[in-house]
Amino acid sequence: GAALAVSGAMLRLECFRALGALFTFEITISPTHTLVTEGPYAYVRHPSYAGVYAVLLGASAVMASPGAWLREAWLAPSLCALWRSASEALSGAAAGAGGRACCAGWEGMGVGTGIAWVFAAFWTTKVVYALRSTNRRLDTEDAELRRVFGAQWEEWAARVRWRLVPWVF
């Protein structure tokens, strides 16, 4: 996860360098705009967005990985308690005993568990929203670049078929 997040950040930085003053957070095309087809843009049409995907998915993997504070200190114990409750409700005391062994030492989870779950819900919502929004921008940006640059964009898009990941998408 960490390698993916760092690689995504490095890709974004390379895109910022390649675009220079043309980089904006909004889809805008200035009168002096040129179509950038070098650097990471020689391999995929939207490498900066690929970097966003990599950073968000990599950071998510880091937070959910074994040994991560969020997972070990708060989420795993409360999932264990949830498993125990479900086991007892569905199968009676015998299954609950196995659930108790799973949760040994994790009784009394409190405010920290609630905070961790709120954070996890916020992070998941943020990541899903960011990925969906970025995905929608692909079509909008391609259409605008096609409209402004015409044949030059068509030639570049024919040469650089992949939008985010070479040989995949």
XYZ file of N, CA and C in Angstrom:
507
model
N 0.804 -1.202 0.000
C 0.000 0.000 0.000
C 0.844 1.261 0.000
N 1.902 1.254 0.836
C 2.752 2.445 0.928
C 3.459 2.696 -0.399
N 3.950 1.643 -1.022
C 4.643 1.802 -2.304
C 3.692 2.355 -3.367
N 2.452 1.889 -3.358
C 1.460 2.384 -4.311
C 1.169 3.862 -4.070
N 0.986 4.253 -2.811
C 0.700 5.651 -2.481
C 1.875 6.558 -2.858
N 3.079 6.151 -2.533
C 4.265 6.965 -2.855
C 4.451 7.045 -4.368
N 4.262 5.934 -5.062
C 4.379 5.941 -6.528
C 3.344 6.877 -7.147
N 2.132 6.846 -6.622
C 1.084 7.741 -7.120
C 1.434 9.201 -6.902
N 1.988 9.515 -5.737
C 2.392 10.900 -5.446
C 3.522 11.333 -6.379
N 4.469 10.446 -6.618
C 5.581 10.776 -7.524
C 5.071 10.982 -8.952
N 4.102 10.166 -9.374
C 3.510 10.330 -10.696
C 2.814 11.682 -10.795
N 2.060 12.046 -9.760
C 1.394 13.357 -9.757
C 2.405 14.491 -9.871
N 3.497 14.401 -9.134
C 4.524 15.443 -9.207
C 5.114 15.541 -10.611
N 5.343 14.408 -11.235
C 5.874 14.411 -12.602
C 4.863 15.048 -13.563
N 3.590 14.811 -13.335
C 2.550 15.438 -14.166
C 2.534 16.952 -13.961
N 2.677 17.389 -12.713
C 2.724 18.835 -12.435
C 3.904 19.460 -13.186
N 5.050 18.779 -13.190
C 6.228 19.285 -13.906
C 5.977 19.331 -15.411
N 5.383 18.260 -15.943
C 5.142 18.200 -17.388
C 4.160 19.287 -17.841
N 3.143 19.548 -17.035
C 2.145 20.550 -17.412
C 2.595 21.973 -17.110
N 3.427 22.139 -16.098
C 3.885 23.485 -15.728
C 2.719 24.399 -15.418
N 2.719 25.584 -16.014
C 1.681 26.581 -15.766
C 0.313 26.152 -16.280
N 0.260 25.126 -17.112
C -1.026 24.655 -17.632
C -1.814 23.853 -16.601
N -1.152 23.422 -15.507
C -1.862 22.630 -14.503
C -2.855 23.495 -13.748
N -4.090 23.029 -13.649
C -5.123 23.655 -12.806
C -5.947 22.531 -12.190
N -6.658 22.861 -11.133
C -7.544 21.876 -10.525
C -8.905 21.858 -11.200
N -9.197 22.870 -11.988
C -10.435 22.908 -12.760
C -10.107 22.549 -14.201
N -11.102 22.126 -14.939
C -10.896 21.868 -16.366
C -11.009 23.212 -17.066
N -9.855 23.755 -17.420
C -9.812 25.046 -18.109
C -8.798 24.970 -19.239
N -9.097 25.684 -20.305
C -8.169 25.764 -21.427
C -7.993 27.234 -21.760
N -6.759 27.696 -21.639
C -6.456 29.104 -21.891
C -6.208 29.318 -23.385
N -6.238 30.575 -23.826
C -5.985 30.854 -25.252
C -4.592 30.412 -25.711
N -3.633 30.346 -24.788
C -2.269 29.940 -25.149
C -1.993 28.475 -24.815
N -3.038 27.731 -24.534
C -2.907 26.331 -24.126
C -2.297 25.501 -25.260
N -1.431 24.574 -24.875
C -0.898 23.603 -25.829
C -1.242 22.210 -25.323
N -1.322 21.262 -26.222
C -1.615 19.878 -25.845
C -0.307 19.222 -25.417
N -0.224 18.828 -24.160
C 0.979 18.197 -23.626
C 0.914 16.710 -23.943
N 1.918 16.242 -24.676
C 1.939 14.833 -25.097
C 3.260 14.162 -24.726
N 4.027 14.790 -23.866
C 5.330 14.253 -23.462
C 5.307 13.894 -21.985
N 6.408 13.289 -21.531
C 6.482 12.864 -20.135
C 5.464 11.756 -19.895
N 4.791 11.781 -18.757
C 3.809 10.723 -18.486
C 2.647 10.727 -19.482
N 2.415 11.871 -20.141
C 1.321 11.984 -21.108
C 1.637 11.269 -22.427
N 2.840 10.743 -22.554
C 3.190 9.941 -23.726
C 2.743 8.487 -23.550
N 2.337 8.123 -22.328
C 1.963 6.732 -22.025
C 0.478 6.556 -21.746
N -0.111 7.510 -21.035
C -1.552 7.513 -20.766
C -2.053 8.944 -20.879
N -3.335 9.088 -21.183
C -3.874 10.430 -21.397
C -4.153 11.182 -20.099
N -4.352 10.459 -19.012
C -4.678 11.120 -17.742
C -3.802 10.574 -16.608
N -2.495 10.717 -16.703
C -1.624 10.136 -15.681
C -1.793 10.776 -14.302
N -2.153 12.039 -14.266
C -2.345 12.686 -12.964
C -3.503 12.041 -12.211
N -4.549 11.688 -12.926
C -5.677 11.009 -12.287
C -5.296 9.598 -11.864
N -4.455 8.937 -12.666
C -3.952 7.618 -12.258
C -3.186 7.755 -10.943
N -2.439 8.856 -10.803
C -1.728 9.120 -9.554
C -2.676 9.309 -8.384
N -3.790 9.994 -8.616
C -4.803 10.177 -7.565
C -5.339 8.813 -7.123
N -5.693 7.979 -8.086
C -6.188 6.635 -7.768
C -5.166 5.883 -6.924
N -3.899 5.928 -7.344
C -2.852 5.186 -6.641
C -2.664 5.703 -5.217
N -2.665 7.007 -5.036
C -2.490 7.575 -3.695
C -3.645 7.158 -2.785
N -4.867 7.313 -3.250
C -6.025 6.993 -2.406
C -6.127 5.499 -2.098
N -5.939 4.664 -3.104
C -6.035 3.223 -2.865
C -4.852 2.723 -2.042
N -3.669 3.263 -2.284
C -2.500 2.885 -1.494
C -2.628 3.294 -0.040
N -3.087 4.517 0.200
C -3.286 4.977 1.581
C -4.356 4.146 2.280
N -5.394 3.774 1.553
C -6.440 2.927 2.131
C -5.875 1.574 2.534
N -5.052 1.010 1.669
C -4.433 -0.286 1.978
C -3.526 -0.181 3.199
N -2.793 0.920 3.315
C -1.909 1.115 4.478
C -2.730 1.153 5.761
N -3.822 1.902 5.750
C -4.632 2.037 6.966
C -5.319 0.742 7.371
N -5.592 -0.122 6.404
C -6.294 -1.371 6.699
C -5.355 -2.565 6.838
N -4.071 -2.332 6.713
C -3.127 -3.447 6.721
C -2.831 -3.943 8.134
N -2.429 -5.195 8.257
C -2.052 -5.723 9.569
C -0.925 -4.879 10.167
N -1.087 -4.544 11.435
C -0.099 -3.730 12.119
C -0.420 -2.250 12.125
N -1.334 -1.807 11.260
C -1.706 -0.391 11.221
C -2.531 -0.055 12.458
N -2.319 1.129 13.018
C -3.008 1.537 14.242
C -4.524 1.422 14.095
N -5.055 1.942 13.006
C -6.510 1.946 12.831
C -7.069 0.532 12.886
N -6.414 -0.385 12.233
C -6.910 -1.764 12.202
C -6.688 -2.469 13.536
N -5.480 -2.402 14.048
C -5.122 -3.190 15.229
C -5.729 -2.663 16.517
N -5.755 -1.361 16.673
C -6.191 -0.798 17.944
C -7.693 -0.622 18.052
N -8.357 -0.443 16.910
C -9.783 -0.120 17.015
C -10.677 -0.983 16.149
N -10.382 -1.094 14.867
C -11.322 -1.777 13.979
C -11.332 -3.281 14.184
N -10.167 -3.914 14.268
C -10.122 -5.369 14.432
C -10.812 -5.810 15.725
N -10.540 -5.161 16.869
C -11.233 -5.592 18.095
C -12.749 -5.429 18.015
N -13.218 -4.340 17.401
C -14.668 -4.163 17.344
C -15.289 -5.118 16.326
N -14.567 -5.468 15.279
C -15.067 -6.491 14.351
C -15.136 -7.838 15.060
N -14.154 -8.095 15.898
C -14.142 -9.333 16.670
C -15.369 -9.377 17.590
N -15.657 -8.278 18.260
C -16.822 -8.219 19.143
C -18.112 -8.400 18.343
N -18.159 -7.823 17.150
C -19.330 -7.986 16.289
C -19.487 -9.455 15.901
N -18.392 -10.102 15.542
C -18.413 -11.524 15.206
C -18.941 -12.337 16.381
N -18.472 -12.031 17.574
C -18.909 -12.765 18.763
C -20.411 -12.590 18.981
N -20.897 -11.382 18.859
C -22.328 -11.125 19.044
C -23.160 -11.872 18.017
N -22.712 -11.836 16.759
C -23.444 -12.538 15.703
C -23.413 -14.040 15.938
N -22.274 -14.567 16.374
C -22.151 -16.010 16.640
C -23.114 -16.435 17.727
N -23.160 -15.651 18.797
C -24.041 -15.993 19.911
C -25.501 -15.921 19.499
N -25.842 -14.916 18.724
C -27.231 -14.742 18.304
C -27.677 -15.860 17.364
N -26.797 -16.284 16.468
C -27.179 -17.272 15.467
C -27.046 -18.714 15.929
N -26.042 -18.989 16.751
C -25.756 -20.388 17.049
C -25.804 -20.737 18.526
N -26.030 -19.823 19.374
C -26.083 -20.122 20.801
C -24.725 -20.031 21.462
N -24.632 -20.491 22.661
C -23.455 -20.325 23.503
C -22.224 -21.022 22.955
N -22.373 -22.168 22.290
C -21.193 -22.916 21.813
C -20.390 -22.085 20.822
N -21.055 -21.464 19.847
C -20.340 -20.634 18.880
C -19.809 -19.385 19.563
N -20.554 -18.877 20.531
C -20.124 -17.677 21.246
C -18.827 -17.895 21.982
N -18.600 -19.119 22.463
C -17.353 -19.399 23.170
C -16.162 -19.184 22.248
N -16.276 -19.605 20.990
C -15.194 -19.363 20.035
C -15.005 -17.884 19.785
N -16.109 -17.149 19.755
C -16.028 -15.705 19.583
C -15.335 -15.045 20.746
N -15.579 -15.567 21.984
C -14.925 -14.988 23.162
C -13.409 -15.158 23.064
N -12.975 -16.327 22.573
C -11.536 -16.560 22.443
C -10.936 -15.563 21.456
N -11.672 -15.269 20.399
C -11.210 -14.306 19.400
C -10.998 -12.938 20.031
N -11.858 -12.595 20.995
C -11.849 -11.245 21.547
C -11.169 -11.133 22.899
N -10.453 -12.146 23.310
C -9.824 -12.105 24.626
C -8.991 -10.840 24.762
N -9.224 -10.099 25.819
C -8.469 -8.887 26.069
C -9.026 -7.644 25.403
N -10.119 -7.774 24.655
C -10.650 -6.621 23.933
C -11.993 -6.142 24.482
N -12.322 -6.537 25.663
C -13.583 -6.095 26.255
C -13.504 -4.600 26.567
N -14.653 -3.958 26.612
C -14.723 -2.564 27.035
C -14.292 -1.552 25.989
N -14.426 -1.861 24.727
C -14.113 -0.872 23.706
C -15.050 0.311 23.897
N -14.539 1.502 23.729
C -15.355 2.670 24.010
C -15.326 3.711 22.913
N -15.086 4.935 23.332
C -15.141 6.082 22.436
C -14.152 5.938 21.282
N -12.972 5.408 21.561
C -11.966 5.252 20.513
C -12.464 4.394 19.362
N -13.202 3.344 19.684
C -13.740 2.473 18.644
C -14.731 3.248 17.779
N -15.588 4.015 18.428
C -16.552 4.834 17.682
C -15.857 5.836 16.777
N -14.820 6.478 17.298
C -14.066 7.450 16.498
C -13.416 6.755 15.306
N -12.845 5.575 15.543
C -12.199 4.850 14.451
C -13.208 4.488 13.360
N -14.392 4.038 13.763
C -15.396 3.670 12.768
C -15.922 4.889 12.029
N -16.066 6.023 12.717
C -16.475 7.258 12.029
C -15.402 7.657 11.018
N -14.133 7.578 11.437
C -13.049 7.895 10.517
C -13.055 6.953 9.318
N -13.208 5.664 9.569
C -13.219 4.688 8.480
C -14.373 4.969 7.515
N -15.541 5.308 8.052
C -16.693 5.624 7.193
C -16.427 6.903 6.392
N -15.858 7.919 7.052
C -15.523 9.167 6.356
C -14.511 8.896 5.247
N -13.443 8.167 5.568
C -12.399 7.897 4.586
C -12.964 7.124 3.393
N -13.763 6.102 3.661
C -14.347 5.306 2.583
C -15.227 6.171 1.691
N -16.050 7.016 2.303
C -16.919 7.918 1.538
C -16.088 8.871 0.693
N -15.043 9.430 1.284
C -14.166 10.359 0.577
C -13.504 9.684 -0.614
N -12.976 8.501 -0.417
C -12.281 7.784 -1.489
C -13.251 7.431 -2.612
N -14.405 6.914 -2.273
C -15.387 6.553 -3.301
C -15.810 7.793 -4.088
N -16.083 8.892 -3.389
C -16.475 10.140 -4.060
C -15.356 10.638 -4.970
N -14.120 10.642 -4.465
C -12.988 11.133 -5.262
C -12.773 10.269 -6.499
N -12.854 8.959 -6.352
C -12.641 8.072 -7.496
C -13.753 8.225 -8.532
N -14.985 8.313 -8.073
C -16.113 8.481 -9.010
C -16.027 9.826 -9.721
N -15.709 10.887 -8.976
C -15.601 12.221 -9.575
C -14.474 12.269 -10.597
N -13.351 11.684 -10.247
C -12.217 11.657 -11.161
C -12.571 10.872 -12.413
N -13.255 9.767 -12.246
C -13.648 8.960 -13.400
C -14.574 9.742 -14.332
N -15.484 10.523 -13.776
C -16.377 11.342 -14.605
C -15.596 12.406 -15.375
N -14.548 12.931 -14.734
C -13.747 13.979 -15.378
C -13.014 13.468 -16.607
N -12.718 12.180 -16.658
C -12.015 11.634 -17.821
C -12.767 11.947 -19.108
N -14.056 11.655 -19.136
C -14.863 11.901 -20.330
C -14.959 13.396 -20.631
N -15.190 14.187 -19.592
C -15.332 15.631 -19.772
C -14.042 16.236 -20.318
N -12.928 15.851 -19.742
C -11.645 16.400 -20.173
C -11.304 15.960 -21.593
N -11.512 14.673 -21.900
C -11.252 14.206 -23.263
C -12.110 14.961 -24.279
N -13.377 15.167 -23.973
C -14.277 15.872 -24.891
C -13.819 17.315 -25.106
N -13.418 17.974 -24.050
C -12.980 19.371 -24.163
C -11.671 19.472 -24.941
N -10.741 18.579 -24.670
C -9.473 18.594 -25.411
C -9.706 18.270 -26.887
N -10.599 17.340 -27.160
C -10.942 17.002 -28.550
C -11.556 18.220 -29.248
N -12.432 18.917 -28.555
C -13.094 20.094 -29.133
C -12.081 21.188 -29.466
N -11.145 21.446 -28.568
C -10.192 22.541 -28.751
C -9.062 22.178 -29.707
N -8.523 20.963 -29.593
C -7.332 20.612 -30.369
C -7.624 19.769 -31.605
N -8.844 19.280 -31.737
C -9.277 18.590 -32.948
C -8.361 17.474 -33.403
N -7.819 17.630 -34.618
C -7.011 16.583 -35.249
C -5.756 16.261 -34.429
N -5.172 17.280 -33.786
C -3.991 17.035 -32.958
C -4.345 16.103 -31.804
N -5.511 16.319 -31.164
C -5.946 15.440 -30.073
C -6.248 14.044 -30.615
N -6.930 13.970 -31.758
C -7.282 12.672 -32.348
C -6.026 11.836 -32.618
N -4.986 12.476 -33.150
C -3.734 11.768 -33.449
C -3.078 11.287 -32.154
N -3.064 12.144 -31.139
C -2.478 11.784 -29.835
C -3.286 10.652 -29.187
N -4.615 10.752 -29.214
C -5.472 9.729 -28.608
C -5.334 8.391 -29.333
N -5.090 8.426 -30.637
C -4.878 7.176 -31.380
C -3.539 6.548 -30.987
N -2.548 7.386 -30.726
C -1.228 6.903 -30.334
C -1.191 6.488 -28.861
N -1.914 7.233 -28.010
C -1.955 6.979 -26.561
C -3.383 6.529 -26.235
N -3.654 5.256 -26.425
C -5.017 4.720 -26.293
C -5.484 4.657 -24.847
N -4.568 4.469 -23.925
C -4.923 4.195 -22.532
C -5.185 5.481 -21.777
N -6.263 5.482 -21.009
C -6.645 6.679 -20.261
C -5.932 6.775 -18.923
N -5.802 5.666 -18.212
C -5.207 5.690 -16.865
C -4.042 4.729 -16.684
N -4.207 3.493 -17.159
C -3.211 2.462 -16.930
C -2.864 1.814 -18.272
N -1.581 1.865 -18.671
C -1.224 1.258 -19.957
C -1.650 -0.201 -20.047
N -2.181 -0.572 -21.193
C -2.620 -1.935 -21.518
C -3.807 -2.417 -20.687
N -4.401 -1.540 -19.870
C -5.541 -1.947 -19.035
C -6.745 -1.059 -19.303
N -6.605 0.245 -19.047
C -7.746 1.169 -19.178
C -7.233 2.553 -19.528
